[in-house]
PDB file of C-alpha atoms in Angstrom:
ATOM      1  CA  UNK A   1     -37.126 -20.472   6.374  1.00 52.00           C
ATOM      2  CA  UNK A   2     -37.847 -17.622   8.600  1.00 58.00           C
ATOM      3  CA  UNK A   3     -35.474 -14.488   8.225  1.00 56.00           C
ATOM      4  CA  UNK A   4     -34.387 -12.759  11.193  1.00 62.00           C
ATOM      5  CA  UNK A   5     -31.394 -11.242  12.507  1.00 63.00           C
ATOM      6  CA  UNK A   6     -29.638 -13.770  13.997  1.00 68.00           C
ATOM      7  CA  UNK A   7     -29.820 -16.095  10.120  1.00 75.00           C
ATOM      8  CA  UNK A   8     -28.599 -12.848   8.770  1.00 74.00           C
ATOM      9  CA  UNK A   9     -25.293 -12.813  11.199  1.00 76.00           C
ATOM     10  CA  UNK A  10     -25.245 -16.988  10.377  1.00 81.00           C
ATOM     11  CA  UNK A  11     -25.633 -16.426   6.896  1.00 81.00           C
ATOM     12  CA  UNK A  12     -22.541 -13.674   6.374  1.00 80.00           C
ATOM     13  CA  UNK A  13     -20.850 -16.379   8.816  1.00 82.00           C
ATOM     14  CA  UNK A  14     -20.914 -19.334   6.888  1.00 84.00           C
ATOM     15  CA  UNK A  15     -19.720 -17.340   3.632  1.00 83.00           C
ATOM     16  CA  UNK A  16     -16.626 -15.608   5.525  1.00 81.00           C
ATOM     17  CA  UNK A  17     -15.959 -19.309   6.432  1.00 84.00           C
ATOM     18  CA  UNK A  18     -16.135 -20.466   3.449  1.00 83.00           C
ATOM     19  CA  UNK A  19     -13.916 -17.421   1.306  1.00 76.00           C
ATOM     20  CA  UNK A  20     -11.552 -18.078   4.330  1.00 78.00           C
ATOM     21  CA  UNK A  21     -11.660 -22.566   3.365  1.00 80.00           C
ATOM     22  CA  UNK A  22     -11.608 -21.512  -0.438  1.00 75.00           C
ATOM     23  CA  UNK A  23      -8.579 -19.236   0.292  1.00 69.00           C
ATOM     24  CA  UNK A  24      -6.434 -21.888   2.067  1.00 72.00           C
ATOM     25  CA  UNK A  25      -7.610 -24.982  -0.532  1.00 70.00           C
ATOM     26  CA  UNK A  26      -6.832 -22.981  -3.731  1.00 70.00           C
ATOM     27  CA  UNK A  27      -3.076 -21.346  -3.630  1.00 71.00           C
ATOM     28  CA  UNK A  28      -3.263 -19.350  -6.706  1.00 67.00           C
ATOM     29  CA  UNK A  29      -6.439 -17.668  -5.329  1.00 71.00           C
ATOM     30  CA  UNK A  30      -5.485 -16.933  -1.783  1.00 71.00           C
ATOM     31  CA  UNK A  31      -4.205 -13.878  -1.943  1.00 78.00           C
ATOM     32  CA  UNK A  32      -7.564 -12.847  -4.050  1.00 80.00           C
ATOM     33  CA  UNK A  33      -9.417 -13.744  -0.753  1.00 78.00           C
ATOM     34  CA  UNK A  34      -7.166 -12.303   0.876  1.00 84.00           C
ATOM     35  CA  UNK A  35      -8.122  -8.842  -0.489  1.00 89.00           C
ATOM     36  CA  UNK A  36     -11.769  -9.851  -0.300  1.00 87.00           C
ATOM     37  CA  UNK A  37     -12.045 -10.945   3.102  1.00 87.00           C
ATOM     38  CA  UNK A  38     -10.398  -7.403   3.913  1.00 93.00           C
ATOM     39  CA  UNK A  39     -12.657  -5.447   2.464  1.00 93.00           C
ATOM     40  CA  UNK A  40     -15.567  -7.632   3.915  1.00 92.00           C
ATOM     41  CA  UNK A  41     -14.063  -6.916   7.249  1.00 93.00           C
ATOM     42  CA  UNK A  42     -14.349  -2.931   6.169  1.00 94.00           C
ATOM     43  CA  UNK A  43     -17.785  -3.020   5.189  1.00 93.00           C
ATOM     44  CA  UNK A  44     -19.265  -5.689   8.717  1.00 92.00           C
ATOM     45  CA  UNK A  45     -17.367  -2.610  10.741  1.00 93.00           C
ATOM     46  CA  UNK A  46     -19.154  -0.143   8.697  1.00 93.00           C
ATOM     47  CA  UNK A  47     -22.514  -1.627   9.353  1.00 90.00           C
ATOM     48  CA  UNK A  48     -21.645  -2.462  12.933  1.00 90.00           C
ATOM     49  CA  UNK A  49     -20.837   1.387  13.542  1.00 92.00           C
ATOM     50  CA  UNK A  50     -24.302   2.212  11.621  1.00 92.00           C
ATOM     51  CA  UNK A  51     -26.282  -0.332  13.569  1.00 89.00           C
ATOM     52  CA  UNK A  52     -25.078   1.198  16.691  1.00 88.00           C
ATOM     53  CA  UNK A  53     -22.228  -1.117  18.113  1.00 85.00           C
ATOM     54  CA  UNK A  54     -19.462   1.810  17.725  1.00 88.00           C
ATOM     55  CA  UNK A  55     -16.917   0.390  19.841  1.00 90.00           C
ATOM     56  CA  UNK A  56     -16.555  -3.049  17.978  1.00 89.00           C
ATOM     57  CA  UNK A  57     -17.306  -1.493  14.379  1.00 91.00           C
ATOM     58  CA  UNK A  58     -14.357   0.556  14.713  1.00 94.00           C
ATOM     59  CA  UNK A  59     -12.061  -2.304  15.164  1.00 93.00           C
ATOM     60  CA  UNK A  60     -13.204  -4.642  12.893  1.00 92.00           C
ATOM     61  CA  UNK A  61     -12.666  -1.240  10.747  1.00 94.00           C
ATOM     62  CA  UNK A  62      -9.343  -0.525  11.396  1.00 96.00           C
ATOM     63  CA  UNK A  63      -8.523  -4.326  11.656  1.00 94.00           C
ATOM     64  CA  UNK A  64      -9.935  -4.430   7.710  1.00 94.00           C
ATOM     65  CA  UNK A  65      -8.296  -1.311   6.792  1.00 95.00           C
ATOM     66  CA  UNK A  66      -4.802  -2.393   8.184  1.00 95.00           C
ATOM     67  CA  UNK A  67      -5.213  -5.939   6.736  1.00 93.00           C
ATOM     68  CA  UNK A  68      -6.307  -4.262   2.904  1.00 93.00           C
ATOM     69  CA  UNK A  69      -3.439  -1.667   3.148  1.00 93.00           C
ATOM     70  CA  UNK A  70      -0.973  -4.408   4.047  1.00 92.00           C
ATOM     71  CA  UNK A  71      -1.892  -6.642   1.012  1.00 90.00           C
ATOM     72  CA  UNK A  72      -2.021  -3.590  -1.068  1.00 90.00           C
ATOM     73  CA  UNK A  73       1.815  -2.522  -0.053  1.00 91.00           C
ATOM     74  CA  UNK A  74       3.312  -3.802  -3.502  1.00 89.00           C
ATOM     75  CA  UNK A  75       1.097  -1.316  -5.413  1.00 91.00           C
ATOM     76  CA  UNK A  76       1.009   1.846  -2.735  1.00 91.00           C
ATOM     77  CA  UNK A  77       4.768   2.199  -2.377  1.00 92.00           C
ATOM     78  CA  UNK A  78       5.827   2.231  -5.752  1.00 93.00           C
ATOM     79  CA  UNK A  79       2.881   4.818  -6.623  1.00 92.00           C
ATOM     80  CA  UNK A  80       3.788   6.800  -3.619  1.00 92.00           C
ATOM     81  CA  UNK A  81       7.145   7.239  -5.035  1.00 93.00           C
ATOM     82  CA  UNK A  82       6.363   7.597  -8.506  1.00 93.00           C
ATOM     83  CA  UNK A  83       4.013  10.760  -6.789  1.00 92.00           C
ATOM     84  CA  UNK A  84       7.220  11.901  -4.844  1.00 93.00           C
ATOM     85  CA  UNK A  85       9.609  12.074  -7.644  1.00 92.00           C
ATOM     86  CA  UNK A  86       6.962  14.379  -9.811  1.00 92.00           C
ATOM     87  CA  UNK A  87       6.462  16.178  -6.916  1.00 91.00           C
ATOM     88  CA  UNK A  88      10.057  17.084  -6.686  1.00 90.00           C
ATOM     89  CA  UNK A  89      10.114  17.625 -10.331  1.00 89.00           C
ATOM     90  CA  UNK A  90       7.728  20.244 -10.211  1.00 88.00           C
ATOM     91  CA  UNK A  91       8.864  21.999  -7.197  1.00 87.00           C
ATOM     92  CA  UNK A  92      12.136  22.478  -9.413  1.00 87.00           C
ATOM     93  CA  UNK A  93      10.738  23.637 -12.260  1.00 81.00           C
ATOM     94  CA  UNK A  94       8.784  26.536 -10.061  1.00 78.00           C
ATOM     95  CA  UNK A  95      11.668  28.131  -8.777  1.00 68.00           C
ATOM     96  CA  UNK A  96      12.844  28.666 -12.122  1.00 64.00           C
ATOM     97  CA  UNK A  97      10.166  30.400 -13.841  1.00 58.00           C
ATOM     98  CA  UNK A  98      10.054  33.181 -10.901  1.00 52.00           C
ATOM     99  CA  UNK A  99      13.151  34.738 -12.877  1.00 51.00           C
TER     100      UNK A  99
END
């Protein structure tokens, strides 16, 4: 099989395709692909900003990045305000010890 650029692109086709058939099929597991097919989506804009294609790598970025930080909600919210209440915490404790 000859390897050019063009089986490359088929090649990362096919297995999107099939994480995206394995993710419907197999319940327990979708949300698994889910996170996977985000953070595929992050790395094709990556390498479509470093190949050259700017204005298309950036979306597929941002598209990834939205997708992964939406799937990701459960655990960033509660850690965001576990981070604000220690925050607060601390900034009490300071304006005590200036006495």
């Amino acid at each position: 099989m000859k390897s050019n650029r063009t089986s490359g692109f088929a090649i990362v086709l096919i297995a999107l395709g099939a994480l995206i058939l394995l993710g419907k099929f197999t319940p327990f597991l979708g949300s698994l692909f889910g996170i996977v097919i985000s953070i595929a989506a992050i790395g094709l804009g990556y390498y479509g900003i470093r190949r050259g294609n700017a204005f298309f790598g950036w979306i597929v970025l941002f598209l990834g990045v939205v997708s992964l930080l939406s799937k990701l909600a459960w655990i960033l919210v509660p850690v965001i305000g576990i981070g604000l209440i220690v925050y607060g915490v601390s900034a009490l404790g300071r304006g005590r010890r200036g006495y």
